[in-house]
PDB file of C-alpha atoms and ligand atoms in Angstrom:
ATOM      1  CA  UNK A  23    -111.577  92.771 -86.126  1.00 84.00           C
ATOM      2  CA  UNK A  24    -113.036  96.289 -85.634  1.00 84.00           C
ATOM      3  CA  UNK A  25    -111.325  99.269 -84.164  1.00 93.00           C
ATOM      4  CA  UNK A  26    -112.096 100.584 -80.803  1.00 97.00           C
ATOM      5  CA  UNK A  27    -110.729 104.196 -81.147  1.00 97.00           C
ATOM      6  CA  UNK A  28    -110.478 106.132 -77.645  1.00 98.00           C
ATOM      7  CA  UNK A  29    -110.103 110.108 -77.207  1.00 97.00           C
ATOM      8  CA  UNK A  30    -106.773 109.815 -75.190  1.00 97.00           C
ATOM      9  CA  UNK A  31    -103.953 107.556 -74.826  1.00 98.00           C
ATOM     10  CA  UNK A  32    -104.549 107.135 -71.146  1.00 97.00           C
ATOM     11  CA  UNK A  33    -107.924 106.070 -71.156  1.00 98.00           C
ATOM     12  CA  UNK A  34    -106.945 103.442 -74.007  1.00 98.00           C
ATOM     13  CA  UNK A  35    -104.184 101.968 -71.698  1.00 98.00           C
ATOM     14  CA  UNK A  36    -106.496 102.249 -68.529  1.00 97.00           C
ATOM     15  CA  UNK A  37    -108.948 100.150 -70.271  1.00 98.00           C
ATOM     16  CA  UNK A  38    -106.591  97.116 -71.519  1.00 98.00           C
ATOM     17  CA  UNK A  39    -105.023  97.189 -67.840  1.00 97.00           C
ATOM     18  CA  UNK A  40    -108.873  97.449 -66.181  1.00 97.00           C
ATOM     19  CA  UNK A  41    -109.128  94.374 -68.853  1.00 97.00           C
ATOM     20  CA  UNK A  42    -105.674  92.198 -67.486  1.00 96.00           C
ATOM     21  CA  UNK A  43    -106.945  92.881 -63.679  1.00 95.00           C
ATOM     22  CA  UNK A  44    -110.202  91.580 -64.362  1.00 94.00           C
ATOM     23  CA  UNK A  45    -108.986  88.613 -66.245  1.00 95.00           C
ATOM     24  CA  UNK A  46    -106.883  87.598 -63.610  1.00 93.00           C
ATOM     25  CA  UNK A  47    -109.530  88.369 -61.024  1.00 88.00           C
ATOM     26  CA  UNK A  48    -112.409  85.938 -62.907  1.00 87.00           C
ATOM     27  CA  UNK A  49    -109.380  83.632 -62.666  1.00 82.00           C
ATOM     28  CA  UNK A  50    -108.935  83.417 -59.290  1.00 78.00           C
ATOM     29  CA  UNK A  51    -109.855  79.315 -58.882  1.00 79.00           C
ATOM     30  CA  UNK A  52    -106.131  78.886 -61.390  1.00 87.00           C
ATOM     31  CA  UNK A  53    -102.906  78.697 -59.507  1.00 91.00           C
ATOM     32  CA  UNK A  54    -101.763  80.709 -62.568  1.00 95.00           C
ATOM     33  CA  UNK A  55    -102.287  83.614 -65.103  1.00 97.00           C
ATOM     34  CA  UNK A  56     -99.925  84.486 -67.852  1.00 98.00           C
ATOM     35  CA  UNK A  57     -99.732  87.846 -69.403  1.00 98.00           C
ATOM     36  CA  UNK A  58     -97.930  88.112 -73.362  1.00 98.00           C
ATOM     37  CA  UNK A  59     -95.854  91.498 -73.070  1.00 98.00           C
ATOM     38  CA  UNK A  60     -94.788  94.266 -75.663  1.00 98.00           C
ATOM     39  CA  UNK A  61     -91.592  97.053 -75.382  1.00 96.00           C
ATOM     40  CA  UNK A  62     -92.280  99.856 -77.631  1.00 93.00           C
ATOM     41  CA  UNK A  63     -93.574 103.429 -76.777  1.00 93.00           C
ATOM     42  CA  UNK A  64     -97.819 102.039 -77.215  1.00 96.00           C
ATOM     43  CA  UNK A  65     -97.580  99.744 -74.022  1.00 98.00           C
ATOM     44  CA  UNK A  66     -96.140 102.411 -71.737  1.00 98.00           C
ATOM     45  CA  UNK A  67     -99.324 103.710 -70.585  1.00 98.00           C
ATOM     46  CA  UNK A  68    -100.815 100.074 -69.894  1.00 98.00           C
ATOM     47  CA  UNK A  69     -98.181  99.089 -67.526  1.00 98.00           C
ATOM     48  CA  UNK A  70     -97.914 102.659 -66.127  1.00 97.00           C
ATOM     49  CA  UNK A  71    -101.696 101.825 -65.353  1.00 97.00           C
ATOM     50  CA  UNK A  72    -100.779  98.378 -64.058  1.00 96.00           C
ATOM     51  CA  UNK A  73     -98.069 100.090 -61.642  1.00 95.00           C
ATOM     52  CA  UNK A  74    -100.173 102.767 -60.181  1.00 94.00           C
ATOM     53  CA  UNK A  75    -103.476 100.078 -59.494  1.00 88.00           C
ATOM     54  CA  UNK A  76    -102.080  97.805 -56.330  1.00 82.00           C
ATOM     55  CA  UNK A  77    -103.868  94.905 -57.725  1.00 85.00           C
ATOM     56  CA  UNK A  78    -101.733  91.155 -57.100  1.00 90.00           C
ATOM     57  CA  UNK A  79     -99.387  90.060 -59.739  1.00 94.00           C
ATOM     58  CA  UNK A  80     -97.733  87.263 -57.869  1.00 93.00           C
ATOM     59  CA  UNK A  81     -99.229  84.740 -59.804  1.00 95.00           C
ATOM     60  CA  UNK A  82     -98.631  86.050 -62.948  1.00 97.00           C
ATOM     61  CA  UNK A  83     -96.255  84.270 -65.007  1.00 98.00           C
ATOM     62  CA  UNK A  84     -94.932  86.813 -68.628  1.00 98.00           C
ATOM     63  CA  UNK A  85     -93.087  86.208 -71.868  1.00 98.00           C
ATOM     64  CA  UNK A  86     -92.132  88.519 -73.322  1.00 98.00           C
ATOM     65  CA  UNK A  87     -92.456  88.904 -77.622  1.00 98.00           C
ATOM     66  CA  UNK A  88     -88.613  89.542 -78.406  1.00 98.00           C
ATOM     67  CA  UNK A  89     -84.950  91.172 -77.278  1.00 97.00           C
ATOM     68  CA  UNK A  90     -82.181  91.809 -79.144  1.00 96.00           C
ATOM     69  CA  UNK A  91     -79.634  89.728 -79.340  1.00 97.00           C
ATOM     70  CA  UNK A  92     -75.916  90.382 -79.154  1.00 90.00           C
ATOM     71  CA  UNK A  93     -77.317  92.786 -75.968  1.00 91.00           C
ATOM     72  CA  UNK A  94     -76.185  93.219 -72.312  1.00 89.00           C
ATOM     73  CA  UNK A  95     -79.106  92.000 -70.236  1.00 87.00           C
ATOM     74  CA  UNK A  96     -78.134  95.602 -68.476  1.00 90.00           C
ATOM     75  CA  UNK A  97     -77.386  97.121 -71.602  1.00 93.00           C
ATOM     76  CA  UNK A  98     -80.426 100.395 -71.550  1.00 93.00           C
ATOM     77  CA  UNK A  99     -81.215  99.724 -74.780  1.00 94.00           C
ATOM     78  CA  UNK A 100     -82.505  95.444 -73.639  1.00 96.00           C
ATOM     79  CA  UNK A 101     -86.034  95.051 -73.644  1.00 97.00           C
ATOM     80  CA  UNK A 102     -85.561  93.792 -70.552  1.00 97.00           C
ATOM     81  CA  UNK A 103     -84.181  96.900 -69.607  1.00 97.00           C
ATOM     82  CA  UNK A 104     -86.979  98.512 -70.266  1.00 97.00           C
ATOM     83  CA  UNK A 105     -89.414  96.134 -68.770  1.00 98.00           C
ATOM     84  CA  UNK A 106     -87.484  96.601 -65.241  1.00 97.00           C
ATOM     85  CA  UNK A 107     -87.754 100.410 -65.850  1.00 97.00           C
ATOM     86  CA  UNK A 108     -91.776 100.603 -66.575  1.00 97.00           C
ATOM     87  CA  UNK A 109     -93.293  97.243 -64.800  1.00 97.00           C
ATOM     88  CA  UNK A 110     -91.568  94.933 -63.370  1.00 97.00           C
ATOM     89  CA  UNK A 111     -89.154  97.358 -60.704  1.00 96.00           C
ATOM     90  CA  UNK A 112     -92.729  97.928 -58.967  1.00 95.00           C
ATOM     91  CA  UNK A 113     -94.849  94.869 -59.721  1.00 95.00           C
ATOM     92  CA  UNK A 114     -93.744  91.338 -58.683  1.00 95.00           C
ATOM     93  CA  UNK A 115     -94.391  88.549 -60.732  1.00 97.00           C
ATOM     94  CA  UNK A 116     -93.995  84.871 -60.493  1.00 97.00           C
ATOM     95  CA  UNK A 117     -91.486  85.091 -63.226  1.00 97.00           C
ATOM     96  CA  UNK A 118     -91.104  86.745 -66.235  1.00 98.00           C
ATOM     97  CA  UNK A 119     -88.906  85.216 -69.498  1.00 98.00           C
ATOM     98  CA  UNK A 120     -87.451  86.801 -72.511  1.00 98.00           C
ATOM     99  CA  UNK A 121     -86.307  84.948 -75.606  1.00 98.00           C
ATOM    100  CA  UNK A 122     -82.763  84.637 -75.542  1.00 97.00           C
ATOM    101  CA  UNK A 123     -79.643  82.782 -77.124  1.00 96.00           C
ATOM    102  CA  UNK A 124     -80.138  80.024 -74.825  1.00 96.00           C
ATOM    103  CA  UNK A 125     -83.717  79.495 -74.557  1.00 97.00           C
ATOM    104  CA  UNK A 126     -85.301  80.160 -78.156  1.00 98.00           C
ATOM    105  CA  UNK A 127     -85.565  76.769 -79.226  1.00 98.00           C
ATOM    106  CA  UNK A 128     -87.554  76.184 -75.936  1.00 98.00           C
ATOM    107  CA  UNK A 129     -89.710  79.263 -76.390  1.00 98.00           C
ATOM    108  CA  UNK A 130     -92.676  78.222 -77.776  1.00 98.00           C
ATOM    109  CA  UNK A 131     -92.410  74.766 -75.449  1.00 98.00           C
ATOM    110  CA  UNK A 132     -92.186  76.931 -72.452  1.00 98.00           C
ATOM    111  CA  UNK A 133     -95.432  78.840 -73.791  1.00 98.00           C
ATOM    112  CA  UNK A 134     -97.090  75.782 -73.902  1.00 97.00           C
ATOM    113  CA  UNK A 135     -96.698  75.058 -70.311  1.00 97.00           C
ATOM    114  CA  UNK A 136     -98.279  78.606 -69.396  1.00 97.00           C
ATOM    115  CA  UNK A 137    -100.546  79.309 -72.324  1.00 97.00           C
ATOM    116  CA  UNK A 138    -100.699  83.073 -73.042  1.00 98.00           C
ATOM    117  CA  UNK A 139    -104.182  84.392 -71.261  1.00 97.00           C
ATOM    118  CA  UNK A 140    -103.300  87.479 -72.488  1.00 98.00           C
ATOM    119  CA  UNK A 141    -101.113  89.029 -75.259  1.00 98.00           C
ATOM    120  CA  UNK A 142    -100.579  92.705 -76.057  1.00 98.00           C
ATOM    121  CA  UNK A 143     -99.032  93.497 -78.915  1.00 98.00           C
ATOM    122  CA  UNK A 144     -97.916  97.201 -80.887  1.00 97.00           C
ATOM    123  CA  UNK A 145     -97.833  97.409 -84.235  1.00 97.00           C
ATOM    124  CA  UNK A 146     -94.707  98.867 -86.623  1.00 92.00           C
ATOM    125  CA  UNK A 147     -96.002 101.372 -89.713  1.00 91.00           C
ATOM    126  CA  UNK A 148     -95.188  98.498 -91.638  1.00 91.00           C
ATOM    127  CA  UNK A 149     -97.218  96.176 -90.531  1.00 95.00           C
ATOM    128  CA  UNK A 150     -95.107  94.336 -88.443  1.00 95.00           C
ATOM    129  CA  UNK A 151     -95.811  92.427 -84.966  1.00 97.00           C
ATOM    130  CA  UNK A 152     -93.124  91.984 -82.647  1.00 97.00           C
ATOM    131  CA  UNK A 153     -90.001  91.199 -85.119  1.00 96.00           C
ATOM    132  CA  UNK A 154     -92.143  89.521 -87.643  1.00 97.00           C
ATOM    133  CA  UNK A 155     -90.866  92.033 -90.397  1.00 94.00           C
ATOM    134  CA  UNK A 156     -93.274  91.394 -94.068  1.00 95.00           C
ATOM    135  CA  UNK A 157     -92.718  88.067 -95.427  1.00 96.00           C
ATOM    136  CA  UNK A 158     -92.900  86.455 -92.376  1.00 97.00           C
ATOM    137  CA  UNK A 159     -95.070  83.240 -93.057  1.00 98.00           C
ATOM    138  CA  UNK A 160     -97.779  82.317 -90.513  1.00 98.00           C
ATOM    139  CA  UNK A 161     -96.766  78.731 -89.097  1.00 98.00           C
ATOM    140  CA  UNK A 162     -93.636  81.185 -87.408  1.00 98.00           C
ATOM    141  CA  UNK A 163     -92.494  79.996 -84.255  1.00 98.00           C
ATOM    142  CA  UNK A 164     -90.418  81.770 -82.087  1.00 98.00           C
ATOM    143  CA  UNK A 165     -86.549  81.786 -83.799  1.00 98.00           C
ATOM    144  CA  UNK A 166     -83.551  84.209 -84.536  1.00 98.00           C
ATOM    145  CA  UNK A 167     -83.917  87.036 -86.843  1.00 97.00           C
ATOM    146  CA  UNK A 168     -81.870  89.297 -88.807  1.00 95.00           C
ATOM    147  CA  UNK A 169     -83.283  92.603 -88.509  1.00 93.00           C
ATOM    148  CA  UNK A 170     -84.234  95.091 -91.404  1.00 88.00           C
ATOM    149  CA  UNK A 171     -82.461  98.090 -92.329  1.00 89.00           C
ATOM    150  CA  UNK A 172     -85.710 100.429 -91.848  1.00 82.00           C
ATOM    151  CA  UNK A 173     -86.337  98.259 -88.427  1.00 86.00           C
ATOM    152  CA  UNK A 174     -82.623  99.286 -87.449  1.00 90.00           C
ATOM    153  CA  UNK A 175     -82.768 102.773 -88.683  1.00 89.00           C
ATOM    154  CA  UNK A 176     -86.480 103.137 -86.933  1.00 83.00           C
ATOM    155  CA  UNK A 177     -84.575 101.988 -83.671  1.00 87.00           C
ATOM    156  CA  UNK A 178     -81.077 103.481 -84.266  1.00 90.00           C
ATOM    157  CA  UNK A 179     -82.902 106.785 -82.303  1.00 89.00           C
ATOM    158  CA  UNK A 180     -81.953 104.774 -79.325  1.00 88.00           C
ATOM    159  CA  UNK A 181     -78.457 104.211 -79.663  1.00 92.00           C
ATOM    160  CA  UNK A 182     -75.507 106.721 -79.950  1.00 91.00           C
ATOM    161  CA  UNK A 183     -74.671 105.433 -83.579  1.00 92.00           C
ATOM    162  CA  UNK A 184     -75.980 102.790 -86.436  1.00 93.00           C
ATOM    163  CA  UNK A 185     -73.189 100.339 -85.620  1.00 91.00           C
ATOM    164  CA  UNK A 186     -74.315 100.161 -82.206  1.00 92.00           C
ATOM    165  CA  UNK A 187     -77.515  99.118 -83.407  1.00 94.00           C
ATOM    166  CA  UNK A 188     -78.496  95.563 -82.860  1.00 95.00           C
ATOM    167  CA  UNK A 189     -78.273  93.657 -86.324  1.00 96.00           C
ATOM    168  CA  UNK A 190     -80.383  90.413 -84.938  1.00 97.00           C
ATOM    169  CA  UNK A 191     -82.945  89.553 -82.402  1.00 97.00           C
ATOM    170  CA  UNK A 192     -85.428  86.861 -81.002  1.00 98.00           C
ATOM    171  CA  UNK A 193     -88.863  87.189 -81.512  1.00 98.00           C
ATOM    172  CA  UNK A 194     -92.040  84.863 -81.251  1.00 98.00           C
ATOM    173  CA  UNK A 195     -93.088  83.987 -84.836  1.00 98.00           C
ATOM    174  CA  UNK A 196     -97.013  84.796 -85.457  1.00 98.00           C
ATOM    175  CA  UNK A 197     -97.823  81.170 -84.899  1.00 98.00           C
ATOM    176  CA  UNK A 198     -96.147  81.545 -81.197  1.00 98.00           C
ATOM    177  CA  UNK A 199     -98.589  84.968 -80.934  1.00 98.00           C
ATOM    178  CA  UNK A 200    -101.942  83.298 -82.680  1.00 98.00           C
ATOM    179  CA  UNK A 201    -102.093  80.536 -79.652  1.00 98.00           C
ATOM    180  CA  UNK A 202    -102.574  83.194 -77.084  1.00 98.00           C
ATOM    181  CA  UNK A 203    -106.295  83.006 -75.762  1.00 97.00           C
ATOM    182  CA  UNK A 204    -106.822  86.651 -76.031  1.00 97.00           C
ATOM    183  CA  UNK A 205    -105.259  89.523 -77.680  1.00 98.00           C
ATOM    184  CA  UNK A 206    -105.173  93.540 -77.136  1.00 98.00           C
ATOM    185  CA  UNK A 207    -103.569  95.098 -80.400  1.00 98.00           C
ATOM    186  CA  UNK A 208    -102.746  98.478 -80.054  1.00 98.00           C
ATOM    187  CA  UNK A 209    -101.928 101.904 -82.260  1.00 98.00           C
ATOM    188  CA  UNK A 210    -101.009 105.388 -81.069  1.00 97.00           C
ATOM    189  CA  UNK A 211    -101.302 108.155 -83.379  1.00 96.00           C
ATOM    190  CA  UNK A 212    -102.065 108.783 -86.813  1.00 96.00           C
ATOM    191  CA  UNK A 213     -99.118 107.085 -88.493  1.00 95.00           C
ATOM    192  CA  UNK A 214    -100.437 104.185 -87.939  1.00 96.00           C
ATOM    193  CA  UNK A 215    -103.938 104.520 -88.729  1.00 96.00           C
ATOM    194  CA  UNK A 216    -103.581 103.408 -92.520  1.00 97.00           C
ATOM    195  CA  UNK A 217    -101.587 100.520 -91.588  1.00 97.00           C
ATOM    196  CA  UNK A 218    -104.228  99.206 -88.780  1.00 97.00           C
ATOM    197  CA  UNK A 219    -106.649  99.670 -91.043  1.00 97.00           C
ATOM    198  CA  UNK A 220    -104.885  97.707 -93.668  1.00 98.00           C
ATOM    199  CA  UNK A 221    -104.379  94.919 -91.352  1.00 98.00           C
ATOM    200  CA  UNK A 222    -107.841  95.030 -89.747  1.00 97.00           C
ATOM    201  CA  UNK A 223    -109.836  95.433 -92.638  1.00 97.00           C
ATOM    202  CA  UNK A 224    -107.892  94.509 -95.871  1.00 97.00           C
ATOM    203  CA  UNK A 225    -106.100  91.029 -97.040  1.00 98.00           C
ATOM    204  CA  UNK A 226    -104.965  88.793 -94.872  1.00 98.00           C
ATOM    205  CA  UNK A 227    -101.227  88.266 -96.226  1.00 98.00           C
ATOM    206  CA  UNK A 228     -97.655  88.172 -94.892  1.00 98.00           C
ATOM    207  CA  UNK A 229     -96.942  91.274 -96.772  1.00 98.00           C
ATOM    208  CA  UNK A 230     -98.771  92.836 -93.267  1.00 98.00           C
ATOM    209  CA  UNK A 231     -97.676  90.228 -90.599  1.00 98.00           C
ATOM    210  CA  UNK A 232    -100.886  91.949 -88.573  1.00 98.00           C
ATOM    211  CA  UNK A 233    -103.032  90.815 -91.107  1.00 98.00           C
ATOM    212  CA  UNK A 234    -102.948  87.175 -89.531  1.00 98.00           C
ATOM    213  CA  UNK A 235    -104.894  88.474 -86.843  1.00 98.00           C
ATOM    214  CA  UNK A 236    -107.818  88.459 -88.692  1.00 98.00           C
ATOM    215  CA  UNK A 237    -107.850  85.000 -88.203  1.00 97.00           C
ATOM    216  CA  UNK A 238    -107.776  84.673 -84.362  1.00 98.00           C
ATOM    217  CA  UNK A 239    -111.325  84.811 -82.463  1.00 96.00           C
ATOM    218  CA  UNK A 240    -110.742  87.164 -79.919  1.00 97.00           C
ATOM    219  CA  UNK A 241    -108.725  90.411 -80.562  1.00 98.00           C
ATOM    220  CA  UNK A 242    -109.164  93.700 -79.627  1.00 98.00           C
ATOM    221  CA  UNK A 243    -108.098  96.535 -81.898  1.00 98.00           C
ATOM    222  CA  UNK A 244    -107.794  99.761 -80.102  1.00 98.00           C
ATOM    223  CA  UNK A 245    -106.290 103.014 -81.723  1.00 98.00           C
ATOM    224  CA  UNK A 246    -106.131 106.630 -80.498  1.00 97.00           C
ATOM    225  CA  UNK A 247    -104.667 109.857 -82.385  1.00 94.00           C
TER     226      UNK A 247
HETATM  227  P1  PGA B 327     -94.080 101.656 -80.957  1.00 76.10           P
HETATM  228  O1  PGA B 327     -93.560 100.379 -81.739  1.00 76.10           O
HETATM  229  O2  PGA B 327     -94.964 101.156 -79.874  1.00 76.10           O
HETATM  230  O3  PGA B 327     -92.828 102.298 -80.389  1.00 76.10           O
HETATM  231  O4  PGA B 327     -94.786 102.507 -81.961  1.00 76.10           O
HETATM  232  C1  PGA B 327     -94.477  99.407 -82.088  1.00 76.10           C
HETATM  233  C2  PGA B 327     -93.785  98.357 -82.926  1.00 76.10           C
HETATM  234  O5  PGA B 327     -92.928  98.711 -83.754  1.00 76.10           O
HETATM  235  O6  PGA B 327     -94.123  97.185 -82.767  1.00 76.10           O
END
């Protein structure tokens, strides 16, 4: 894995979403495409990107990596929240699915039907991907978690107080994340330029969930200050 950095944010994001459209494009003979999506502040500019560019999404199937559980599907804090507020409010897709209470089991099963063309994917200063917190092992599948206290603290920013943080969620274990055909692993700022290049360059172990990317064939690592 070797880092791609860019000089902005923007032209990072504008390349991974010049990436998706022509993915999807060079895919035109499938009835189907299927985009893995990230919440966090690094995929903003992507789908901001993906928004403003009028390409056609309607045969774009997404899963999402994780939500919180014990959340309001309308709660502002939801990931799917946020997904309404920065993608899918102005882009139609064939449908989109979160990991919830009543479909985790089934997550990685419905994956299989729609294998992940495309993943994107942030990265937490400690290492983590989606909620695979260290010690995750790598045969993960999607499941409940109990969230860290430095994950809830990181996140409590959100919320008008620490008990209204979210104490579990669902995420897709690094297994469920390694079977995607292509990944676009991304890092704004400097605070996490010792920890991508830990993961990129260093051990592969479950101390840096990351890490495990080492072993897939085709990611892209792409950081800017
Ligand atoms: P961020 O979060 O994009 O808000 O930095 C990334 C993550 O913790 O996975």
């Amino acid at each position: 894995m070797n880092i791609k950095e860019y000089k902005s944010y923007n032209e990072m994001c504008k390349y991974v979403a010049e990436q998706i459209k022509y993915a999807i494009n060079f895919n035109f003979m499938s009835e189907y495409f299927t985009l893995g999506l990230a919440t966090g502040s690094t995929p903003i500019g992507i789908y901001t990107n993906m928004v403003a560019d009028g390409w056609d999404t309607s045969k774009v199937y997404t899963f999402n990596l994780d939500e919180y559980a014990d959340i309001s599907l309308y709660h502002s804090q939801s990931y799917r929240t946020f997904m309404h507020e920065h993608l899918f409010r102005d882009k139609k897709f064939r449908q989109s699915f979160f990991p919830t209470e009543e479909n985790y089991r089934n997550y990685d099963v419905m994956i299989q039907r729609f294998p992940i063309d495309i993943q994107i994917l942030g990265i937490g200063t400690n290492g983590h991907i989606a909620f695979n917190e260290p010690g995750t092992p790598r045969d993960s599948l999607t499941r409940k978690v109990e969230l860290t206290e430095n994950t809830r603290n990181d996140n409590s920013r959100f919320f008008e107080s620490m008990d209204q943080v979210p104490t579990h969620a669902y995420t897709m274990g690094i297994e469920s994340i390694m079977r995607a055909k292509q990944i676009y692993l991304l890092a704004n700022g400097k605070h996490k330029k010792d920890i991508l290049e830990k993961a990129c360059y260093g051990e592969v172990t479950s101390d840096i969930p990351a890490s495990y990317l080492q072993e897939h064939e085709a990611v892209d690592v792409l950081y800017c200050e």
